[in-house]
């Protein structure tokens, strides 16, 4: 509300925020842990407003984690990514 970005987990260093092999399942597990510690969907200490991902694949993991934690549609965070993953035909 005050226009500040708050990282409730405190995980801001590259080693903490990078996702091994850019794997969506690894991303989902990490976000699941963070949601359960800091952003419970039913109104934990912090509201999860947005998730910024490095790729669409990792965004898929973020969506999976939010779905698994039963975020209601009115509290579902904005999820965006930087790179598009094109599926090969």
CSV table of C-alpha atoms in Angstrom, one decimal:
chain,number,residue,atom,x,y,z
A,1,UNK,CA,0.0,0.0,0.0
A,2,UNK,CA,2.9,2.3,0.6
A,3,UNK,CA,4.5,1.6,-2.8
A,4,UNK,CA,7.3,-0.5,-1.3
A,5,UNK,CA,8.4,-3.9,-2.5
A,6,UNK,CA,8.6,-6.3,0.5
A,7,UNK,CA,10.4,-9.6,0.2
A,8,UNK,CA,9.0,-11.3,3.3
A,9,UNK,CA,11.3,-14.3,2.9
A,10,UNK,CA,14.4,-12.1,2.8
A,11,UNK,CA,15.7,-14.3,0.0
A,12,UNK,CA,17.2,-11.8,-2.4
A,13,UNK,CA,20.7,-13.1,-3.2
A,14,UNK,CA,21.2,-15.0,-6.5
A,15,UNK,CA,22.1,-18.2,-4.8
A,16,UNK,CA,18.8,-18.0,-2.9
A,17,UNK,CA,16.5,-17.0,-5.7
A,18,UNK,CA,17.8,-19.0,-8.7
A,19,UNK,CA,16.0,-22.2,-9.7
A,20,UNK,CA,18.2,-25.1,-10.6
A,21,UNK,CA,17.9,-26.1,-14.3
A,22,UNK,CA,15.0,-23.6,-14.7
A,23,UNK,CA,12.8,-26.5,-13.7
A,24,UNK,CA,9.1,-25.7,-13.1
A,25,UNK,CA,8.8,-28.4,-10.4
A,26,UNK,CA,11.8,-27.0,-8.5
A,27,UNK,CA,10.2,-23.5,-8.8
A,28,UNK,CA,6.8,-24.9,-7.5
A,29,UNK,CA,8.5,-26.5,-4.5
A,30,UNK,CA,10.4,-23.4,-3.6
A,31,UNK,CA,7.4,-21.1,-3.9
A,32,UNK,CA,5.3,-23.7,-2.0
A,33,UNK,CA,7.7,-23.4,0.9
A,34,UNK,CA,7.7,-19.6,0.8
A,35,UNK,CA,3.9,-19.4,0.6
A,36,UNK,CA,3.6,-21.7,3.6
A,37,UNK,CA,6.1,-19.7,5.7
A,38,UNK,CA,5.1,-16.2,4.8
A,39,UNK,CA,2.1,-15.8,2.5
A,40,UNK,CA,-0.7,-18.2,3.5
A,41,UNK,CA,-3.6,-17.7,1.1
A,42,UNK,CA,-6.2,-17.4,3.8
A,43,UNK,CA,-4.5,-14.2,5.1
A,44,UNK,CA,-1.1,-14.9,6.4
A,45,UNK,CA,1.2,-12.2,7.7
A,46,UNK,CA,1.8,-10.9,4.2
A,47,UNK,CA,-0.3,-10.8,1.1
A,48,UNK,CA,1.4,-12.2,-2.0
A,49,UNK,CA,0.7,-9.6,-4.6
A,50,UNK,CA,3.0,-10.7,-7.4
A,51,UNK,CA,5.5,-13.3,-8.5
A,52,UNK,CA,8.2,-12.4,-11.1
A,53,UNK,CA,9.7,-15.4,-12.9
A,54,UNK,CA,12.7,-15.8,-15.2
A,55,UNK,CA,10.7,-17.8,-17.8
A,56,UNK,CA,7.3,-19.0,-18.6
A,57,UNK,CA,8.3,-22.5,-17.4
A,58,UNK,CA,9.0,-21.1,-13.9
A,59,UNK,CA,5.8,-19.1,-14.1
A,60,UNK,CA,4.1,-22.4,-14.6
A,61,UNK,CA,5.6,-23.6,-11.4
A,62,UNK,CA,4.4,-20.5,-9.6
A,63,UNK,CA,0.9,-21.1,-10.8
A,64,UNK,CA,1.1,-24.7,-9.7
A,65,UNK,CA,2.2,-23.7,-6.2
A,66,UNK,CA,-0.6,-21.1,-5.8
A,67,UNK,CA,-3.1,-23.6,-7.1
A,68,UNK,CA,-1.8,-26.3,-4.7
A,69,UNK,CA,-2.1,-23.8,-1.8
A,70,UNK,CA,-5.7,-23.0,-2.8
A,71,UNK,CA,-5.4,-19.3,-3.4
A,72,UNK,CA,-8.9,-18.0,-4.0
A,73,UNK,CA,-9.3,-16.1,-7.3
A,74,UNK,CA,-9.6,-12.7,-5.5
A,75,UNK,CA,-6.2,-13.3,-3.7
A,76,UNK,CA,-4.4,-15.0,-6.6
A,77,UNK,CA,-1.1,-13.0,-7.2
A,78,UNK,CA,-0.1,-11.5,-10.6
A,79,UNK,CA,2.4,-13.9,-12.1
A,80,UNK,CA,4.7,-12.7,-14.9
A,81,UNK,CA,7.9,-13.8,-16.6
A,82,UNK,CA,10.7,-12.3,-18.5
A,83,UNK,CA,11.4,-14.9,-21.2
A,84,UNK,CA,8.9,-16.8,-23.3
A,85,UNK,CA,9.5,-20.6,-23.6
A,86,UNK,CA,8.4,-21.7,-27.1
A,87,UNK,CA,7.4,-25.3,-27.2
A,88,UNK,CA,9.0,-27.3,-30.0
A,89,UNK,CA,6.5,-29.0,-32.4
